């Protein structure tokens, strides 16, 4: 674009002088060639530069007095110097200076003008060279730092995977082995079935943990696909709740593919995580024999998932959040983590008590859009994030 602007200046300078009666045809040809060379200099620097140098020399030999010949030659010198073509610059300048001096009417004036113009060209060309060198240096440094960051991230992820293996995976293995031993010793019946349920839950946890560790070592698409499979998540959550005699009911009126088809993987993953979070909360707090309801629908430009579970009240109230935290059953980060994930996607998480039930709602925009009003509509009776009254946390 800059070369085109300079070419326009070159053409304008010569058009303003074409009416002085000098060789209009020759000037027209040389000016046209120089303008073409200036336009092509950015794409074909060798060919266009040689064309301009030849035209500038021809202007001196034929005394065509092209007004912008020196400006076009200066442009070539600047461009070639920025490309580190020092030998070509020296050859072009020496050739033009010698031939121009041989045909100059005032030798001293020509040499002084040539020295001034070439000095300007050298200063600008070297400045551009230094600028491009600095850009290349910064690009190389950015590449090096990115590689270092990736290596460090891989190292940290591997360390985390090893730590999980040496701690949580080992503990879970002991739980599974103890559960298997207990299941063998107990007679068939309700107690034996409960022991088998413990073994199944432990093995399922081991499976999730192995997937997490594999993903930490080498991120893979298989784990990502599992994290976005809402149908599989519902089946898993149903089995989880059945171990405590809690029923999972899906109240969606339309096929899930309809509201999910416009969501990207991060948004689908968020819905799966929200479903699991609501199910785990119900597993810990909902009374036995109750029903957990899952509803998913699309309203306007948003897809909403809601998990509704009953709360124990009165004498049958379950352990408090603080008691669950002391027992290692609550980390107080599940819901806040969902809220942070949703905010990154332009969505929102709401949760809180509504009468005798606990509601967890997640809303995400379709096609990774952004909420125009900063959030989703809050269902009636649901406390927004930040309300501490009666909050259930994990």
Coordinates of C-alpha atoms in Angstrom, one line a residue:
X1 CA 0.0 0.0 0.0
X2 CA 2.9 2.4 0.8
X3 CA 4.5 1.6 -2.5
X4 CA 1.2 2.5 -4.3
X5 CA 1.1 5.8 -2.5
X6 CA 4.7 6.6 -3.5
X7 CA 3.9 5.6 -7.1
X8 CA 1.0 8.0 -7.1
X9 CA 3.3 10.8 -5.9
X10 CA 5.8 9.9 -8.6
X11 CA 3.1 10.2 -11.3
X12 CA 1.7 13.4 -9.9
X13 CA 5.1 15.1 -9.9
X14 CA 5.7 14.3 -13.5
X15 CA 2.1 15.1 -14.6
X16 CA 2.6 18.6 -13.2
X17 CA 5.6 19.2 -15.4
X18 CA 4.4 17.6 -18.7
X19 CA 3.2 21.0 -20.1
X20 CA 6.7 22.6 -20.3
X21 CA 7.3 21.5 -24.0
X22 CA 10.0 19.0 -23.3
X23 CA 10.0 15.5 -24.8
X24 CA 6.5 14.5 -23.7
X25 CA 6.5 11.0 -25.3
X26 CA 9.9 10.0 -23.7
X27 CA 8.9 11.4 -20.4
X28 CA 5.6 9.6 -20.6
X29 CA 7.3 6.2 -21.2
X30 CA 9.9 6.6 -18.4
X31 CA 7.3 7.9 -15.9
X32 CA 4.9 5.0 -16.7
X33 CA 7.7 2.5 -16.3
X34 CA 8.9 4.1 -13.0
X35 CA 5.3 4.1 -11.6
X36 CA 4.9 0.5 -12.6
X37 CA 8.2 -0.4 -10.9
X38 CA 7.2 1.4 -7.7
X39 CA 3.9 -0.5 -7.7
X40 CA 5.6 -3.8 -8.2
X41 CA 8.5 -3.2 -5.8
X42 CA 6.8 -4.8 -2.9
X43 CA 6.0 -8.1 -4.8
X44 CA 9.0 -8.3 -7.2
X45 CA 11.8 -6.3 -5.6
X46 CA 14.6 -7.5 -7.9
X47 CA 12.7 -7.0 -11.2
X48 CA 11.0 -3.7 -10.2
X49 CA 14.2 -2.3 -8.7
X50 CA 16.3 -3.0 -11.8
X51 CA 13.5 -1.5 -13.9
X52 CA 13.6 1.8 -11.9
X53 CA 17.4 1.9 -11.9
X54 CA 17.5 1.5 -15.7
X55 CA 14.9 4.2 -16.2
X56 CA 16.7 6.5 -13.9
X57 CA 20.0 6.0 -15.8
X58 CA 18.1 6.4 -19.1
X59 CA 16.7 9.7 -17.8
X60 CA 20.2 11.0 -17.2
X61 CA 21.5 9.8 -20.5
X62 CA 18.6 11.1 -22.6
X63 CA 18.1 14.2 -20.5
X64 CA 14.3 13.5 -20.3
X65 CA 14.2 15.4 -17.0
X66 CA 11.7 13.1 -15.3
X67 CA 10.9 15.0 -12.2
X68 CA 10.5 12.0 -9.8
X69 CA 13.4 9.9 -11.1
X70 CA 15.5 10.6 -8.0
X71 CA 12.6 9.8 -5.7
X72 CA 12.0 6.5 -7.4
X73 CA 15.7 5.6 -7.2
X74 CA 15.7 6.5 -3.5
X75 CA 12.8 4.1 -3.0
X76 CA 14.8 1.3 -4.5
X77 CA 17.8 2.0 -2.3
X78 CA 15.7 2.0 0.8
X79 CA 13.9 -1.2 -0.1
X80 CA 17.0 -3.1 -1.1
X81 CA 18.9 -2.0 2.0
X82 CA 16.0 -3.2 4.2
X83 CA 16.4 -6.6 2.5
X84 CA 20.2 -6.6 3.1
X85 CA 21.0 -6.5 -0.7
X86 CA 24.0 -4.3 0.0
X87 CA 26.0 -5.3 -3.1
X88 CA 23.0 -4.6 -5.4
X89 CA 22.6 -1.2 -3.8
X90 CA 26.2 -0.3 -4.2
X91 CA 26.2 -1.3 -7.9
X92 CA 23.0 0.6 -8.6
X93 CA 24.2 3.8 -6.9
X94 CA 27.7 3.7 -8.5
X95 CA 26.3 3.1 -12.0
X96 CA 23.7 5.9 -11.7
X97 CA 26.3 8.3 -10.2
X98 CA 29.0 7.7 -12.8
X99 CA 26.6 7.9 -15.8
X100 CA 24.8 10.9 -14.3
X101 CA 28.0 12.7 -13.7
X102 CA 29.1 12.0 -17.3
X103 CA 26.0 13.6 -18.7
X104 CA 25.4 16.3 -16.0
X105 CA 25.4 19.9 -17.1
X106 CA 26.5 21.0 -13.6
X107 CA 28.7 18.3 -12.1
X108 CA 29.0 19.7 -8.6
X109 CA 25.3 20.3 -8.2
X110 CA 24.6 16.7 -9.4
X111 CA 27.1 15.2 -7.0
X112 CA 25.8 17.2 -4.1
X113 CA 22.2 16.3 -4.8
X114 CA 23.2 12.7 -5.3
X115 CA 25.1 12.6 -2.0
X116 CA 22.2 14.1 -0.1
X117 CA 19.6 11.8 -1.6
X118 CA 21.7 8.7 -1.1
X119 CA 22.4 9.7 2.5
X120 CA 18.7 10.0 3.2
X121 CA 18.1 6.6 1.5
X122 CA 20.8 4.9 3.5
X123 CA 19.5 6.3 6.8
X124 CA 15.9 5.3 6.1
X125 CA 17.0 1.9 4.7
X126 CA 19.2 1.0 7.7
X127 CA 16.4 2.1 10.1
X128 CA 14.0 -0.2 8.3
X129 CA 16.6 -3.0 8.4
X130 CA 17.0 -2.6 12.1
X131 CA 13.2 -2.5 12.6
X132 CA 12.8 -5.7 10.6
X133 CA 15.7 -7.3 12.5
X134 CA 14.0 -6.4 15.8
X135 CA 10.7 -7.8 14.6
X136 CA 12.4 -11.1 13.6
X137 CA 14.3 -11.2 17.0
X138 CA 11.0 -10.7 18.9
X139 CA 9.3 -13.4 16.8
X140 CA 12.1 -15.8 17.5
X141 CA 12.0 -15.0 21.2
X142 CA 8.2 -15.4 21.2
X143 CA 8.6 -18.9 19.6
X144 CA 11.3 -19.8 22.1
X145 CA 9.2 -18.7 25.1
X146 CA 6.2 -20.5 23.7
X147 CA 8.2 -23.7 23.5
X148 CA 9.6 -23.2 27.0
X149 CA 6.0 -22.6 28.3
X150 CA 4.7 -25.7 26.6
X151 CA 7.6 -27.8 28.0
X152 CA 7.0 -26.4 31.5
X153 CA 3.3 -27.0 31.2
X154 CA 3.9 -30.6 30.1
X155 CA 6.3 -31.0 33.1
X156 CA 3.8 -29.6 35.6
X157 CA 0.9 -31.7 34.1
X158 CA 3.1 -34.8 34.4
X159 CA 4.0 -34.0 38.0
X160 CA 0.3 -33.6 38.8
X161 CA -0.5 -36.9 37.1
X162 CA 2.2 -38.6 39.1
X163 CA 0.9 -37.0 42.3
X164 CA -2.6 -38.2 41.6
X165 CA -1.3 -41.7 40.9
X166 CA 0.7 -41.8 44.1
X167 CA -2.0 -40.5 46.3
X168 CA -5.7 -40.6 45.2
X169 CA -5.3 -43.6 42.8
X170 CA -3.5 -45.6 45.6
X171 CA -6.3 -44.7 48.1
X172 CA -9.0 -45.6 45.6
X173 CA -7.3 -48.9 44.9
X174 CA -7.4 -49.8 48.6
X175 CA -11.1 -48.9 48.8
X176 CA -11.9 -51.1 45.8
X177 CA -9.9 -54.0 47.2
X178 CA -11.5 -53.6 50.7
X179 CA -14.9 -53.4 49.0
X180 CA -14.3 -56.6 47.0
X181 CA -13.2 -58.4 50.1
X182 CA -16.3 -57.2 52.0
X183 CA -18.5 -58.3 49.1
X184 CA -17.1 -61.8 49.2
X185 CA -17.6 -62.2 52.9
X186 CA -21.2 -60.9 53.0
X187 CA -24.0 -63.2 52.1
X188 CA -26.2 -62.4 49.1
X189 CA -28.8 -59.7 49.9
X190 CA -29.1 -56.1 50.6
X191 CA -25.8 -55.8 52.5
X192 CA -23.9 -57.7 49.8
X193 CA -25.5 -55.5 47.1
X194 CA -24.4 -52.4 49.0
X195 CA -20.9 -53.7 49.1
X196 CA -20.9 -54.4 45.4
X197 CA -22.2 -50.9 44.8
X198 CA -19.2 -49.5 46.8
X199 CA -16.9 -51.6 44.5
X200 CA -18.6 -50.3 41.4
X201 CA -18.4 -46.7 42.5
X202 CA -14.7 -47.1 43.4
X203 CA -14.0 -48.7 40.0
X204 CA -15.9 -45.9 38.2
X205 CA -13.9 -43.4 40.2
X206 CA -10.6 -45.1 39.2
X207 CA -11.7 -45.0 35.5
X208 CA -12.3 -41.3 35.7
X209 CA -9.1 -40.7 37.5
X210 CA -7.1 -42.7 34.9
X211 CA -8.7 -40.6 32.1
X212 CA -7.8 -37.5 34.0
X213 CA -4.2 -38.6 34.4
X214 CA -3.9 -39.6 30.8
X215 CA -5.3 -36.3 29.8
X216 CA -2.8 -34.5 31.9
X217 CA 0.1 -36.4 30.4
X218 CA -1.1 -36.1 26.8
X219 CA -4.4 -34.2 26.1
X220 CA -6.5 -36.4 23.9
X221 CA -9.8 -36.1 22.0
X222 CA -11.2 -39.3 23.6
X223 CA -11.4 -37.8 27.0
X224 CA -12.9 -34.6 25.5
X225 CA -15.6 -36.6 23.7
X226 CA -16.5 -38.4 27.0
X227 CA -16.8 -35.1 28.8
X228 CA -19.3 -33.8 26.2
X229 CA -21.5 -36.9 26.1
X230 CA -24.5 -35.8 28.0
X231 CA -26.4 -39.1 27.5
X232 CA -23.6 -41.1 29.0
X233 CA -23.4 -38.6 31.9
X234 CA -27.1 -39.1 32.6
X235 CA -26.7 -42.9 32.7
X236 CA -23.8 -42.6 35.0
X237 CA -25.6 -40.2 37.3
X238 CA -28.7 -42.4 37.4
X239 CA -26.6 -45.4 38.5
X240 CA -24.9 -43.2 41.1
X241 CA -28.2 -42.1 42.6
X242 CA -29.7 -45.6 42.5
X243 CA -27.0 -46.7 45.0
X244 CA -28.8 -44.5 47.6
X245 CA -32.3 -45.3 46.4
X246 CA -32.7 -41.9 44.7
X247 CA -34.5 -41.8 41.3
X248 CA -33.2 -39.7 38.4
X249 CA -36.0 -38.4 36.1
X250 CA -35.4 -36.6 32.8
X251 CA -38.1 -34.1 32.1
X252 CA -36.9 -32.9 28.7
X253 CA -39.7 -32.7 26.2
X254 CA -37.6 -32.6 23.0
X255 CA -34.6 -34.8 21.9
X256 CA -31.4 -33.6 23.4
X257 CA -29.7 -33.3 20.0
X258 CA -32.0 -30.3 19.3
X259 CA -30.8 -27.9 22.0
X260 CA -27.2 -29.3 22.0
X261 CA -26.5 -29.1 18.2
X262 CA -25.5 -25.4 18.3
X263 CA -23.2 -25.7 21.3
X264 CA -19.4 -26.1 21.0
X265 CA -17.4 -28.6 23.1
X266 CA -16.6 -26.3 26.0
X267 CA -20.3 -25.4 26.4
X268 CA -21.4 -29.1 26.3
X269 CA -18.6 -30.0 28.8
X270 CA -20.0 -27.3 31.1
X271 CA -23.5 -28.9 31.0
X272 CA -22.1 -32.3 31.7
X273 CA -20.1 -30.9 34.7
X274 CA -23.2 -29.2 36.0
X275 CA -25.2 -32.4 35.7
X276 CA -22.6 -34.3 37.7
X277 CA -22.3 -31.5 40.3
X278 CA -26.1 -31.5 40.9
X279 CA -26.2 -35.2 41.1
X280 CA -23.3 -35.4 43.6
X281 CA -25.1 -32.8 45.7
X282 CA -28.3 -34.8 45.6
X283 CA -26.3 -38.0 46.4
X284 CA -25.1 -36.4 49.6
X285 CA -28.1 -34.4 50.7
X286 CA -31.3 -35.7 49.1
X287 CA -33.4 -38.1 51.2
X288 CA -33.6 -41.8 50.2
X289 CA -36.5 -42.6 47.9
X290 CA -36.7 -39.0 46.5
X291 CA -36.6 -38.0 42.9
X292 CA -34.0 -35.7 41.1
X293 CA -35.4 -34.0 38.0
X294 CA -33.2 -33.0 35.1
X295 CA -34.5 -30.6 32.5
X296 CA -32.7 -29.1 29.4
X297 CA -34.3 -26.7 27.0
X298 CA -33.4 -23.9 24.5
X299 CA -34.9 -20.5 25.1
X300 CA -33.9 -17.9 22.5
X301 CA -30.2 -17.8 22.1
X302 CA -29.4 -19.9 25.2
X303 CA -29.5 -23.5 26.3
X304 CA -30.5 -24.1 29.9
X305 CA -29.9 -27.1 32.1
X306 CA -31.6 -27.4 35.5
X307 CA -31.1 -30.0 38.1
X308 CA -33.8 -30.1 40.9
X309 CA -33.4 -32.2 44.0
X310 CA -35.3 -32.4 47.3
X311 CA -33.9 -31.1 50.5
X312 CA -34.2 -32.9 53.8
X313 CA -35.9 -30.9 56.5
X314 CA -36.8 -31.4 60.1
X315 CA -35.6 -34.5 62.0
X316 CA -34.4 -36.1 58.8
X317 CA -32.1 -33.3 57.8
X318 CA -28.8 -34.5 56.5
X319 CA -25.4 -33.5 57.7
X320 CA -24.6 -29.8 57.4
X321 CA -22.1 -28.5 54.9
X322 CA -19.5 -27.9 57.5
X323 CA -19.9 -31.5 58.8
X324 CA -19.6 -32.9 55.2
X325 CA -16.5 -30.8 54.7
X326 CA -14.9 -32.2 57.8
X327 CA -15.6 -35.7 56.6
X328 CA -13.9 -35.0 53.3
X329 CA -17.2 -35.0 51.4
X330 CA -17.3 -31.3 50.5
X331 CA -14.6 -29.1 49.1
X332 CA -16.8 -25.9 48.7
X333 CA -15.5 -25.3 45.2
X334 CA -17.8 -27.2 42.8
X335 CA -20.5 -24.5 42.3
X336 CA -18.0 -21.6 42.3
X337 CA -15.9 -23.5 39.7
X338 CA -19.0 -24.0 37.5
X339 CA -19.7 -20.2 37.8
X340 CA -16.2 -19.3 36.7
X341 CA -16.3 -21.8 33.7
X342 CA -19.7 -20.4 32.7
X343 CA -18.4 -16.8 32.9
X344 CA -15.6 -17.6 30.4
X345 CA -18.2 -18.9 27.9
X346 CA -20.5 -15.9 28.4
X347 CA -23.0 -18.0 30.4
X348 CA -24.2 -18.0 34.0
X349 CA -24.8 -20.4 36.9
X350 CA -27.5 -19.9 39.4
X351 CA -28.3 -22.1 42.4
X352 CA -30.2 -22.0 45.7
X353 CA -33.2 -23.3 47.6
X354 CA -36.7 -23.1 46.2
X355 CA -39.2 -24.2 48.8
X356 CA -38.4 -27.8 49.7
X357 CA -36.1 -28.3 46.7
X358 CA -32.6 -27.3 45.7
X359 CA -32.1 -26.0 42.2
X360 CA -28.9 -25.8 40.1
X361 CA -29.3 -24.0 36.8
X362 CA -26.8 -23.4 34.0
X363 CA -27.3 -21.3 30.9
X364 CA -24.9 -21.0 28.0
X365 CA -25.2 -19.1 24.7
X366 CA -25.5 -21.1 21.5
X367 CA -22.5 -21.0 19.1
X368 CA -20.3 -19.4 21.9
X369 CA -22.2 -16.1 21.8
X370 CA -22.2 -13.6 24.6
X371 CA -25.1 -12.7 26.9
X372 CA -26.2 -9.2 25.8
X373 CA -27.4 -8.4 29.3
X374 CA -24.6 -10.1 31.2
X375 CA -26.4 -13.2 32.3
X376 CA -29.3 -15.6 31.9
X377 CA -32.8 -15.3 33.4
X378 CA -32.9 -16.6 36.9
X379 CA -35.7 -19.2 37.5
X380 CA -38.2 -18.2 40.1
X381 CA -37.1 -19.1 43.6
X382 CA -33.5 -19.6 42.8
X383 CA -30.8 -17.7 44.7
X384 CA -28.1 -16.3 42.5
X385 CA -24.4 -16.9 43.0
X386 CA -23.3 -15.0 46.1
X387 CA -26.4 -15.8 48.3
X388 CA -25.1 -17.7 51.3
X389 CA -28.5 -18.6 52.7
X390 CA -29.1 -22.4 52.7
X391 CA -26.4 -23.0 50.1
X392 CA -25.3 -26.5 49.1
X393 CA -21.7 -26.7 48.1
X394 CA -19.2 -29.4 47.1

